[in-house]
Coordinates of C-alpha atoms in Angstrom, one line a residue:
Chain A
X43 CA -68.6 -33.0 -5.6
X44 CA -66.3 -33.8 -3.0
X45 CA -63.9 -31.8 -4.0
X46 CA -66.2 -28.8 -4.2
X47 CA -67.0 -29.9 -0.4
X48 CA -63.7 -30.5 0.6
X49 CA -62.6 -27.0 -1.0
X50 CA -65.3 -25.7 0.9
X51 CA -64.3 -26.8 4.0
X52 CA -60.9 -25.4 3.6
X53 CA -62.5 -21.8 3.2
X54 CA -62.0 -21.5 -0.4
X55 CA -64.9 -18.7 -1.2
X56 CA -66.0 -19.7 -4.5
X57 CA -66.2 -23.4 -3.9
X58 CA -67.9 -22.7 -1.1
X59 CA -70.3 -20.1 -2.8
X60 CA -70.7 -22.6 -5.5
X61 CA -71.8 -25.6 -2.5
X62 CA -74.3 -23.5 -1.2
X63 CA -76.0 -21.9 -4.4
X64 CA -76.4 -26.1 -5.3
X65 CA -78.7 -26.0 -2.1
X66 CA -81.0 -23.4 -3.2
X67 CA -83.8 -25.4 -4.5
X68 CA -83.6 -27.2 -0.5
X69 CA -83.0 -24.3 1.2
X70 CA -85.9 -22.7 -0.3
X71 CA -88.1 -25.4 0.3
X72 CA -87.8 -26.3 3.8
X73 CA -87.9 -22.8 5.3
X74 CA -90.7 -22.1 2.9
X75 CA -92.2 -25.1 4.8
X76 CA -91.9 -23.4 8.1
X77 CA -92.2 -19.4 7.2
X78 CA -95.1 -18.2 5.4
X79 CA -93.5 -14.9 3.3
X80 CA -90.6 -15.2 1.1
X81 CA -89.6 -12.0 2.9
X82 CA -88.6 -14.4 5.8
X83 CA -87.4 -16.8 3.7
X84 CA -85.3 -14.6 2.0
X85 CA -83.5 -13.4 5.6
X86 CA -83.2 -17.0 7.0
X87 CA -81.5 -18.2 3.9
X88 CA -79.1 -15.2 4.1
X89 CA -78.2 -15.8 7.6
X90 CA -77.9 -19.5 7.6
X91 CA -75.2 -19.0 4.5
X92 CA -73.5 -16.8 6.5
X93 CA -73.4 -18.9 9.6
X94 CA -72.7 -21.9 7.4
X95 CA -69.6 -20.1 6.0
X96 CA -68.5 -18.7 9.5
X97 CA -68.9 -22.3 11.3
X98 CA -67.3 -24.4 8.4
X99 CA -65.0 -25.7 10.3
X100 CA -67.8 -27.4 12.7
X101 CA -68.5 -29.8 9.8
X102 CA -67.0 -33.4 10.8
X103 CA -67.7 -34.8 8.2
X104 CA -68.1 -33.1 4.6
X105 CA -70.7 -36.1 3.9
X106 CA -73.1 -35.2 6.1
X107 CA -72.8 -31.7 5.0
X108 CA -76.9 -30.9 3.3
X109 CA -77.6 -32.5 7.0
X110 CA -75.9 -30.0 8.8
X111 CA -76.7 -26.6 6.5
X112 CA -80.5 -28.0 7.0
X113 CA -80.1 -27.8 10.7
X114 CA -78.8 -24.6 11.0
X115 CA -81.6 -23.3 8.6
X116 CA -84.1 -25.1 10.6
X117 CA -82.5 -23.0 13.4
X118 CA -82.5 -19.7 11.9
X119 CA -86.1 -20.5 10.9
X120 CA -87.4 -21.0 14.6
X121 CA -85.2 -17.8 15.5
X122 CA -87.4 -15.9 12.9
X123 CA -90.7 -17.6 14.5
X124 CA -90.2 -16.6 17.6
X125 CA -89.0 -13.2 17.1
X126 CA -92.7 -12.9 15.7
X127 CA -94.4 -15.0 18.2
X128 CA -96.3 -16.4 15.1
X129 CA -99.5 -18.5 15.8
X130 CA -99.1 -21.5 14.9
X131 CA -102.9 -22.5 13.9
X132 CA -105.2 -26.2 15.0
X133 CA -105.2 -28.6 13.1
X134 CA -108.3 -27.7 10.9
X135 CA -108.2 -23.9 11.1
X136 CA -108.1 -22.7 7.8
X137 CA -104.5 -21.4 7.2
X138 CA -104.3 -17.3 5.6
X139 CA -103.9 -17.5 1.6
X140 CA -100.0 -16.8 1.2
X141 CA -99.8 -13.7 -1.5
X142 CA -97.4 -15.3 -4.1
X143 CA -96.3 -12.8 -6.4
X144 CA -94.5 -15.8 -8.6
X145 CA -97.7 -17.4 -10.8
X146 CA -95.1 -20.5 -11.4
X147 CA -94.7 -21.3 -7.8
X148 CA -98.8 -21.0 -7.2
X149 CA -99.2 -24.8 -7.5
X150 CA -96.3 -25.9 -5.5
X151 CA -97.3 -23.6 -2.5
X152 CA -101.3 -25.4 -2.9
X153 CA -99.6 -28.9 -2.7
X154 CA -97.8 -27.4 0.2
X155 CA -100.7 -25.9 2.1
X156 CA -102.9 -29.2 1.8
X157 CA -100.2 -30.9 4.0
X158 CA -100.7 -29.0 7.4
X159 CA -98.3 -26.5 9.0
X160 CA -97.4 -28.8 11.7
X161 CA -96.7 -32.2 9.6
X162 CA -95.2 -30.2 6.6
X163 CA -91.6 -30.0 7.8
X164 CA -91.1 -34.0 8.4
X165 CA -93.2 -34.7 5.0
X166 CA -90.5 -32.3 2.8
X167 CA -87.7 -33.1 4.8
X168 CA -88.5 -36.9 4.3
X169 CA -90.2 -37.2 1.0
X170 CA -88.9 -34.2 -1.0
X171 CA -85.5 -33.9 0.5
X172 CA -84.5 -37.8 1.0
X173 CA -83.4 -37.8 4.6
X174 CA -83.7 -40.6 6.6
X175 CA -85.7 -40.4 9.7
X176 CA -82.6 -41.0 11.8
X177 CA -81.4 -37.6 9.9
X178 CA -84.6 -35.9 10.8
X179 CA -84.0 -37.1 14.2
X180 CA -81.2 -35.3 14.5
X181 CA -82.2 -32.3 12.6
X182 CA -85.2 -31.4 14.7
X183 CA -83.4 -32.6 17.8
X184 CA -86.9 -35.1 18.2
X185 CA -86.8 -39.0 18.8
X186 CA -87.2 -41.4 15.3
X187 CA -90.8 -42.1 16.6
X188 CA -91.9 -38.7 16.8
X189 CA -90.5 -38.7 13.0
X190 CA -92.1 -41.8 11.9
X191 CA -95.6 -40.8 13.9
X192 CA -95.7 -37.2 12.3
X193 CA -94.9 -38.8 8.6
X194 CA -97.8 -41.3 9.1
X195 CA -99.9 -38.3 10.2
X196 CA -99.4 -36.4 7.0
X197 CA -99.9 -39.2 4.9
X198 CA -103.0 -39.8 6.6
X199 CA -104.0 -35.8 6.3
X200 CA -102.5 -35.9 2.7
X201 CA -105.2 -39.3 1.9
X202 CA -107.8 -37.7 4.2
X203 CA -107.6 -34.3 1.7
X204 CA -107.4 -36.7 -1.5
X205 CA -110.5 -38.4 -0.5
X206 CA -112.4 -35.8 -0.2
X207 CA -111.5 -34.1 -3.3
X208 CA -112.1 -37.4 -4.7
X209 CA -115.5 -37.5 -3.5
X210 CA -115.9 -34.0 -4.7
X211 CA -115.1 -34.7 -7.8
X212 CA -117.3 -37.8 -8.1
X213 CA -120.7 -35.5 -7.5
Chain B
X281 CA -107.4 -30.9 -7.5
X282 CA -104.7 -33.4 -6.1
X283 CA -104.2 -37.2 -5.3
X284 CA -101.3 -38.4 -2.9
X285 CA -99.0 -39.4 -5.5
X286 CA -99.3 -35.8 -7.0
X287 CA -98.9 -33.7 -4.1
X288 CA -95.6 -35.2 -3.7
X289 CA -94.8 -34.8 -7.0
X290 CA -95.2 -31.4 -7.2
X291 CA -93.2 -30.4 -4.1
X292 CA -90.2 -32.3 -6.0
X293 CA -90.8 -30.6 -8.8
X294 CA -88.0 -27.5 -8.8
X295 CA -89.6 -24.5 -7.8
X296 CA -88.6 -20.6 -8.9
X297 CA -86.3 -19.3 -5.9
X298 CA -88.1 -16.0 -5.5
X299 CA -86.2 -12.6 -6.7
X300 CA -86.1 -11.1 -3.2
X301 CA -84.9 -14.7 -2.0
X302 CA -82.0 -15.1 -4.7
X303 CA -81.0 -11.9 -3.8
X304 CA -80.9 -12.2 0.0
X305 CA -78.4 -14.9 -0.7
X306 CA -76.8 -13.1 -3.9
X307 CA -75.9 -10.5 -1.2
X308 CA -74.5 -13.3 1.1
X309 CA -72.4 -14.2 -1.6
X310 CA -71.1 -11.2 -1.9
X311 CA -70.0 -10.4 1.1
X312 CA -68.4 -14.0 1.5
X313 CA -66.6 -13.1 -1.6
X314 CA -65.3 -9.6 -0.7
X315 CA -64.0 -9.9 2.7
X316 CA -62.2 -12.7 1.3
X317 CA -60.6 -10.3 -1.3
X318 CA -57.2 -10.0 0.4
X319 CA -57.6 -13.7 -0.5
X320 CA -57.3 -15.4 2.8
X321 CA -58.2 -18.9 2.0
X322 CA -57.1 -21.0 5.1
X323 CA -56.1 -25.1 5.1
X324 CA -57.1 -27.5 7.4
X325 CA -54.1 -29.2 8.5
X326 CA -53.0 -32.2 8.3
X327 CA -53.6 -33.2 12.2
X328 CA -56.8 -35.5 11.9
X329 CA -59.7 -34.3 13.0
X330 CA -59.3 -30.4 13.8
X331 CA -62.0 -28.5 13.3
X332 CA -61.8 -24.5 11.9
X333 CA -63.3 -21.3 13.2
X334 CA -63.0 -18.0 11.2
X335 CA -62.8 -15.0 13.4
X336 CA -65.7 -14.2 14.5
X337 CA -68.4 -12.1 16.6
X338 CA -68.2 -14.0 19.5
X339 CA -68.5 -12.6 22.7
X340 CA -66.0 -12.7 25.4
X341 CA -67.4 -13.9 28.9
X342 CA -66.5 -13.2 32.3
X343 CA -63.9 -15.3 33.8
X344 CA -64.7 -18.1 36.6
X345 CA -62.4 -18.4 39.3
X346 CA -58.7 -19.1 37.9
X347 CA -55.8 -20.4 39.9
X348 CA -53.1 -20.7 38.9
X349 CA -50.7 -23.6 39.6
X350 CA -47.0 -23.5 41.5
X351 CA -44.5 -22.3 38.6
X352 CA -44.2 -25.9 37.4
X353 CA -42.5 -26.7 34.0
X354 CA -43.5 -29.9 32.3
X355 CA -44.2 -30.1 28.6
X356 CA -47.4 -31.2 26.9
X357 CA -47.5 -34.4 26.0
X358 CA -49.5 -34.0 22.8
X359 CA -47.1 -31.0 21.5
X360 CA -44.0 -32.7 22.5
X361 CA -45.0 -35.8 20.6
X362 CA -46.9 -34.2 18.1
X363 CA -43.9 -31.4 16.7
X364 CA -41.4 -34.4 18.1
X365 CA -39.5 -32.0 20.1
X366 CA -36.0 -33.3 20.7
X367 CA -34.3 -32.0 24.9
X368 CA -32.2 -30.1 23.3
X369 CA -34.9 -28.2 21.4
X370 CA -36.7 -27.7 24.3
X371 CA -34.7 -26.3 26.6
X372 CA -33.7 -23.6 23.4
X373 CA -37.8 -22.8 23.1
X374 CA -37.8 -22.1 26.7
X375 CA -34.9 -20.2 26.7
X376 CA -36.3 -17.7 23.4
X377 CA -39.7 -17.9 24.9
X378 CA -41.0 -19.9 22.3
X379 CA -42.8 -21.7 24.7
X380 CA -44.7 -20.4 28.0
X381 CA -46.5 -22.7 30.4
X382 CA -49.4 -20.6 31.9
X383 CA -50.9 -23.4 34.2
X384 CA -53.7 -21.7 34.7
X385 CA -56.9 -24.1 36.2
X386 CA -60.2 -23.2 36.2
X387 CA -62.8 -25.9 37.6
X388 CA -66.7 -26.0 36.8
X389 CA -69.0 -28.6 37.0
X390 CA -67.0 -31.0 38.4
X391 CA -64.2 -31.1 35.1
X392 CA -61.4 -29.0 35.8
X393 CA -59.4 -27.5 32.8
X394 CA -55.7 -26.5 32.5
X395 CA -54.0 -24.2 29.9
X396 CA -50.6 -25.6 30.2
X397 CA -48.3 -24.7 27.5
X398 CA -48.4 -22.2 24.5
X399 CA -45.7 -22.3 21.8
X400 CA -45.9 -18.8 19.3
X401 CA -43.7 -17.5 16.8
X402 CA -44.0 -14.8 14.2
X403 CA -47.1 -16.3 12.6
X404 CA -48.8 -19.5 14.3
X405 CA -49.7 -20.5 17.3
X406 CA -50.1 -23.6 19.4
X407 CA -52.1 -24.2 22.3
X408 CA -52.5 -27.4 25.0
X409 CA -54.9 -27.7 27.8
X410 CA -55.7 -30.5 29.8
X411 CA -59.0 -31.9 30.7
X412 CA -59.7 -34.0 33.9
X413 CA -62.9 -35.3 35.1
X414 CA -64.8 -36.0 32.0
X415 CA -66.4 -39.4 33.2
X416 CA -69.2 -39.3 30.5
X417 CA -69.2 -41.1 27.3
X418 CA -66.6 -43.5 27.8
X419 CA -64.9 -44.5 24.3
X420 CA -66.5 -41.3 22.7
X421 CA -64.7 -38.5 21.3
X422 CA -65.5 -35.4 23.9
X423 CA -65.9 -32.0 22.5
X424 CA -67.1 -28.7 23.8
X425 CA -70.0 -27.0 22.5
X426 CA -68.8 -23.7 22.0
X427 CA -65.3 -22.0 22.2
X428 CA -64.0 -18.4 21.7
X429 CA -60.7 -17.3 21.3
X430 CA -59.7 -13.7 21.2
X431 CA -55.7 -12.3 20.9
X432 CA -55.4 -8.8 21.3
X433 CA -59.3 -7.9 22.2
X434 CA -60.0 -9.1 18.2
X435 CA -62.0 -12.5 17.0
X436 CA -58.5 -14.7 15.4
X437 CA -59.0 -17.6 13.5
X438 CA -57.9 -20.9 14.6
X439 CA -58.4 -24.8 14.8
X440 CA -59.2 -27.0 17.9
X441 CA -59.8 -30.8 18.7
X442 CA -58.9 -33.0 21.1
X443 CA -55.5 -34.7 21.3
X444 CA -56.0 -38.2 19.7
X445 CA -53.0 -39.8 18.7
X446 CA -53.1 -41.8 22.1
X447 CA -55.1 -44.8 22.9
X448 CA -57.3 -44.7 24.7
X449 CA -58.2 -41.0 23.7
X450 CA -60.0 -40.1 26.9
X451 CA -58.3 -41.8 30.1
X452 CA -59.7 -44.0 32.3
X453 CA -59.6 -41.2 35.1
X454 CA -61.4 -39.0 32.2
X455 CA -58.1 -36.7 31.5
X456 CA -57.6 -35.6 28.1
X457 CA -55.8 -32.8 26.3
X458 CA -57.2 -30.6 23.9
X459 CA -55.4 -28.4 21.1
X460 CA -55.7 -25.2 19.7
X461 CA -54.1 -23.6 16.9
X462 CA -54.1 -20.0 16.2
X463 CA -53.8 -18.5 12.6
X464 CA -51.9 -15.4 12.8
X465 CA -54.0 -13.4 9.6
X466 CA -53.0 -10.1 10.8
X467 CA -49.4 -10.7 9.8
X468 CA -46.2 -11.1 10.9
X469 CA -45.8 -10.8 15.0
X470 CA -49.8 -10.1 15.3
X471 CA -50.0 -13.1 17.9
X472 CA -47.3 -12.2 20.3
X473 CA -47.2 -10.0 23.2
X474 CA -50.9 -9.8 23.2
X475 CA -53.6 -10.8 25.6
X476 CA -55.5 -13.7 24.7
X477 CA -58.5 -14.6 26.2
X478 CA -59.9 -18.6 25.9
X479 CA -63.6 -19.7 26.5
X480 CA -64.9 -23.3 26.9
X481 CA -68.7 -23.8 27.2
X482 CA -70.6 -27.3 27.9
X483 CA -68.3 -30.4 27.3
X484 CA -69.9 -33.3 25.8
X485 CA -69.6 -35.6 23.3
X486 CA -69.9 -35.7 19.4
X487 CA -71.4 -38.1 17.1
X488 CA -70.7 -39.1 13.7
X489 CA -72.8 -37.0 11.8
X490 CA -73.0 -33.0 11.9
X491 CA -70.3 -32.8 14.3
X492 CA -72.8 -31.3 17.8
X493 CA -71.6 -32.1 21.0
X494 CA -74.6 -34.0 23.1
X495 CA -74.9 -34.6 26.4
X496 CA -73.4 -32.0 27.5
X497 CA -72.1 -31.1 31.0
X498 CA -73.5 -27.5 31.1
X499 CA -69.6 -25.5 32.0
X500 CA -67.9 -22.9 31.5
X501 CA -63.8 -22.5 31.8
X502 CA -62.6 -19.2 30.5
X503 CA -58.8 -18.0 30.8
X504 CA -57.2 -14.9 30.0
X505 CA -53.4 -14.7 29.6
X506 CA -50.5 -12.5 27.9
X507 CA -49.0 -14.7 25.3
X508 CA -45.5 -14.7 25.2
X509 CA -43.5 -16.2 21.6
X510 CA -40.2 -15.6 19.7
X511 CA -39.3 -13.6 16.8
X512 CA -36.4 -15.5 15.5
X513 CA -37.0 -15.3 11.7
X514 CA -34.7 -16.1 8.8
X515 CA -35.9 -14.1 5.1
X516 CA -34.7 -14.9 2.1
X517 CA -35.0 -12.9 -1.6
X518 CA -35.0 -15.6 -4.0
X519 CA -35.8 -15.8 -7.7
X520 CA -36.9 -19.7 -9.1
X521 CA -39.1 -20.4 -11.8
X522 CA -41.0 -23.5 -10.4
X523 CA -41.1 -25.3 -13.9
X524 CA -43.7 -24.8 -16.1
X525 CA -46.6 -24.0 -13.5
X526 CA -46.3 -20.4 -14.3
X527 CA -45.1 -19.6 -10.5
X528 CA -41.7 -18.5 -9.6
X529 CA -40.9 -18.4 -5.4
X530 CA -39.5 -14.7 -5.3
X531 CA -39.3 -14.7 -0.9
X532 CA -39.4 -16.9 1.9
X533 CA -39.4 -16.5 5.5
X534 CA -38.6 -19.9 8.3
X535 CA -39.8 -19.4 11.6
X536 CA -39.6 -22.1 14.5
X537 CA -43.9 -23.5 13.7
X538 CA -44.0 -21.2 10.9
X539 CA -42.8 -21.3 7.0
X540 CA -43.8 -18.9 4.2
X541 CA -43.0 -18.7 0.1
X542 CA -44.0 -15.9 -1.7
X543 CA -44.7 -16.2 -5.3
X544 CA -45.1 -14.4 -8.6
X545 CA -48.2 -16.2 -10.2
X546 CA -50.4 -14.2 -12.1
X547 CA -54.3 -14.8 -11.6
X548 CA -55.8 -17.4 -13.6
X549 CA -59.2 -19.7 -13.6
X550 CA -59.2 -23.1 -14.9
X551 CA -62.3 -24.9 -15.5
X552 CA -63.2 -27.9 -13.3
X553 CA -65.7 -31.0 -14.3
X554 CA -67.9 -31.6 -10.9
X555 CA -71.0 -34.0 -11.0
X556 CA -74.0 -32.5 -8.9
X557 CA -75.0 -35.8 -6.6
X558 CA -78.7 -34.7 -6.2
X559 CA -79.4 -34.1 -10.1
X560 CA -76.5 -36.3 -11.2
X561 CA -76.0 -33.6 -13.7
X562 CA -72.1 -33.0 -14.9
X563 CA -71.2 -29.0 -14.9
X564 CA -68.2 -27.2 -15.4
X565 CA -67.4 -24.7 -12.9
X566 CA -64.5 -22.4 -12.8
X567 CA -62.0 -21.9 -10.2
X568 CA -58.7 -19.7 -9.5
X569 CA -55.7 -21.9 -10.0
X570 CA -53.0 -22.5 -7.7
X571 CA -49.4 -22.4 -7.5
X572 CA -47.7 -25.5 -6.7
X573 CA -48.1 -25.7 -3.0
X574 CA -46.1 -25.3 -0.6
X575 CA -44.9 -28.5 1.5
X576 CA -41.9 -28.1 3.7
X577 CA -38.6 -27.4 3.9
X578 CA -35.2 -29.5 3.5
X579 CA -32.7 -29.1 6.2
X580 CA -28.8 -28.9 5.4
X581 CA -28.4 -32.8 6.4
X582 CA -30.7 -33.5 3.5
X583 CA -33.7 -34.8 5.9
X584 CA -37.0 -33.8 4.0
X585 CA -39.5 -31.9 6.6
X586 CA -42.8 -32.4 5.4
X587 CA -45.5 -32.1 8.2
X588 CA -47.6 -28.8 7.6
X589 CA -50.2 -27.7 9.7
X590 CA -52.6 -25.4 8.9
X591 CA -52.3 -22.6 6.4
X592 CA -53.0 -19.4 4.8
X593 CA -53.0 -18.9 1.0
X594 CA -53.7 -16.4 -1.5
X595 CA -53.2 -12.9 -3.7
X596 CA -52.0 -10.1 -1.2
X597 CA -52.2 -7.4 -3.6
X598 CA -55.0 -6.1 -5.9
X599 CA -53.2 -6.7 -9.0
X600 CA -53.6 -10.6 -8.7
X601 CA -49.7 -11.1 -8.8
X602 CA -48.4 -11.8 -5.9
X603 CA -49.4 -15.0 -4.0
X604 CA -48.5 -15.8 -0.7
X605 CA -48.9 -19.5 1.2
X606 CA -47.9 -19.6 5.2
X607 CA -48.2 -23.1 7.1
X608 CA -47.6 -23.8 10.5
X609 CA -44.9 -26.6 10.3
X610 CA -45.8 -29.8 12.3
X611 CA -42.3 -29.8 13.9
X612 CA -40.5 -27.5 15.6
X613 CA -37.6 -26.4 13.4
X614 CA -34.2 -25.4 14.1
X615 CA -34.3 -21.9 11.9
X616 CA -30.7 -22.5 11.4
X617 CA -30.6 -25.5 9.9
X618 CA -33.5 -25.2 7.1
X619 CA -31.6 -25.4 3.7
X620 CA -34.7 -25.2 1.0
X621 CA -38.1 -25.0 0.3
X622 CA -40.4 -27.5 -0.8
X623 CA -43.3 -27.4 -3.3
X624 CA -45.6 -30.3 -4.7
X625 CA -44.8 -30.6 -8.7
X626 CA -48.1 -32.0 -9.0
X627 CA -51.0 -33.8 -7.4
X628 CA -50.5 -37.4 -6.4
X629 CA -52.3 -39.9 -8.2
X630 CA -52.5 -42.5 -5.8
X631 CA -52.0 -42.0 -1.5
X632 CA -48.6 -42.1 -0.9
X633 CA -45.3 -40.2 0.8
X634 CA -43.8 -38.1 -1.6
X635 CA -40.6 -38.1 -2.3
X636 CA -38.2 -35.5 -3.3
X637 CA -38.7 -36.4 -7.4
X638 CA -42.2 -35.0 -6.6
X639 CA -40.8 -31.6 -5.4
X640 CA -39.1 -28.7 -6.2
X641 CA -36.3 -27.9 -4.5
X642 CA -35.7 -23.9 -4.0
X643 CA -32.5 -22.8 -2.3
X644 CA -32.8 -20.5 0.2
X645 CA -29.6 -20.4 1.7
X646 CA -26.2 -19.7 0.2

């Protein structure tokens, strides 16, 4: 693997194709965390492969690279966003049903929705994706205890959904 | 219906990458892999910690206020030491026009930047500004947010970093010089004679990870400048097989920052074992091979030249024949006195300097 990064990092196209097509899976996941069509998924992934490929050479350190293609997807996400002026709904307000046209991805998208828009970047990035909060820090550009608050809020919104369904369950 | 532990679970389960999604990125691919058809694959070189931009669509802004400085000749300090230029070599660069000292200033912000010096020749490129007034972030490494650099009205590509082969990197008055190198892609002669036109935006400093200048003094220092360089070339035809790699050097060019080899090496993929570290799951992927590379040149005393730059490698024609690698050299050569070519039998095993049993030797001279 790091000589597929460091072959990337010298501009060689097909490691470098090769690099990011490995990142699908998290690529996929966090934007579909923040965008709500796979129509805007699909452009912010485009771009931020694009970018990642023009800006290359930014990359200090070929470690820190799934850090670094994250935050430049986060980025491309937000530019997306705004260019819609999206509402961003209260915590509370039902969220609109996403039409999924992929019957294997139905479940995922439920576990997704039960999280919250505004907690559900910081739970994937975190839980699903590994980083550290000190990563996630520097990804969203927000201090550690902003991380570590918003990933204790989730989990309580997460336990909060879990008792109730619980309790539902029990009648 | 979902408990904690299963929510989780299922967002780190893999999901299907939607069709419209796959081929957004598909397309991506794509285009990475066709405009890199004519096979320019560049190499970081060998100075630590340069960084690499591709040409791109970056737009030029207006210029601030440039002076420029009483005609003033004084060497950088980074290239001198860096290409270890010898006084007789340097007063034979100024002489061809090699070298130009623009000492051009342009002051924002309270940090005042200088171009100082340019060296060109028929394909690379080599830049040196100084910085002065860059108080924050003592014992940091400073770096500036964004830069363009366009030769000729076009985006170039090119690598940039601070100079840091001093100590302390950034002086205690906050001077420090800063590097570019420009790749000449377009071919022979494309970077000389031409307008080039620098920008520097917000200077800060970078951390460890992702490589983002923070705290960031909020400047801009933009210079525009007719580069000036030397064509003094020497081509060779030659015709050596390069053992049994497949590759026989068929040409090669020396220039003063600048060597080239062209080979016949017919196109061929070789499989690679990679391990991916998120799954820990071992694939095979395949990749174009390589000629053995080029590494420098011997000069008629028999003193082995072996600091390359940065380069550009690959097929230049459609048929998958003909492969070319260029390398800025990390010394100013005397054209005159360049003997051979030099080519890496075979990776290294273990970190160490090679030696001329690890090379091919090919004759270019008489």
């Amino acid at each position: 693997m790091d000589r597929l990064i460091e072959k990337a990092r010298n501009r060689e196209p097909e490691a470098f194709t090769r690099l990011m097509q490995m990142h699908m899976q998290t690529m996929y996941k966090v934007a579909r965390s923040m965008l709500r069509s796979d129509e805007d998924v699909a452009d912010a992934v485009q771009e931020t492969i694009l970018t990642c490929w023009e800006k290359i050479g930014q990359l200090k350190d070929g470690r820190y690279i799934k850090t670094w293609m994250v935050r430049v997807l986060i980025n491309k996400c937000n530019d997306i966003l705004r260019a819609r002026k999206r509402f961003v709904p209260e915590e509370g307000m039902p969220e609109p049903a996403v039409f999924d046209r992929h019957f294997e991805n139905v479940e995922w998208n439920e576990a997704l929705r039960t999280i919250g828009e505004k907690y559900r970047l910081v739970i994937m990035l975190y839980y699903v994706e590994g980083f550290k909060t000190s990563e996630i820090s520097q990804i969203l550009d927000i201090s550690e205890s902003t991380v570590r608050t918003r990933l204790s809020r989730g989990r309580e919104k997460m336990a909060g959904i879990y008792k109730a369904d619980r309790e539902r369950r029990a009648l | 219906m979902m408990n904690e532990k299963t929510v989780l679970d299922i967002l780190k389960e893999e999901v299907v990458i939607p069709k419209e999604v796959q081929e957004s990125a598909d397309a991506a691919f794509e285009k990475i892999l066709s405009e890199t058809e004519k096979s320019k694959v560049f190499r970081f070189p060998s100075w630590p910690k340069r960084r690499f931009a591709a040409a791109a669509a970056a737009a030029v802004l207006c210029l601030s206020t440039v002076t420029a400085g009483a005609a003033y000749i004084r060497w950088s300090r980074g290239l001198e030491k860096e290409l270890a230029v010898t006084k007789e070599q340097k007063e034979q660069a100024e002489k061809a026009h090699l070298t130009d000292f623009p000492n051009l200033t342009v002051e924002d912000k309270g940090i005042t930047v200088t171009a100082k010096q340019s060296i060109v020749d028929n394909y690379y490129g080599y830049l040196a500004f100084k910085v002065d007034g860059f108080t924050r972030g003592k014992g940091k490494e400073p770096e500036f947010n964004d830069l363009s650099v366009r030769v000729g009205g076009k985006d170039i590509s090119y690598t940039y970093g601070m100079y840091d082969h001093d100590e302390p990197k950034v002086n205690a008055d906050g001077s420090f010089e800063y590097q570019i190198m420009l790749y000449g892609a377009e071919g022979k002669g494309s970077l000389m004679d031409k307008q080039i036109d620098v920008v520097f935006s917000g200077l800060g400093v970078v951390t460890e990870k992702a490589g983002v200048a923070e705290d960031v003094v909020d400047g801009k220092w933009a210079f525009s400048w007719k580069l000036t360089g030397s064509d003094e070339i020497y081509t060779a035809k030659v015709s050596e097989k390069l053992g049994d790699s497949g590759a026989s050097v068929t040409g090669a060019e020396v220039s003063p920052i600048s060597v080239k080899a062209v080979y016949d090496f017919p196109a061929k993929k070789v499989k690679e074992h990679a391990v991916n570290e998120t799954t820990g799951e071992e694939y095979e992927t395949e990749m174009l091979a390589e000629p053995p590379l080029l590494a420098g040149v011997k000069l008629k005393d028999g003193t082995l030249v072996m600091n390359t730059g940065g380069g550009m490698m690959g097929y230049t024609d459609g048929g998958k024949n003909v492969y070319e690698e260029c390398f800025a050299m990390g010394r100013l050569l005397d054209v005159d006195e360049v003997e051979s070519l030099l080519f890496v039998r075979k990776p290294l095993e273990e970190e160490r300097e090679l030696t001329e049993d690890d090379l091919y030797v090919v004759k270019i001279r008489k």
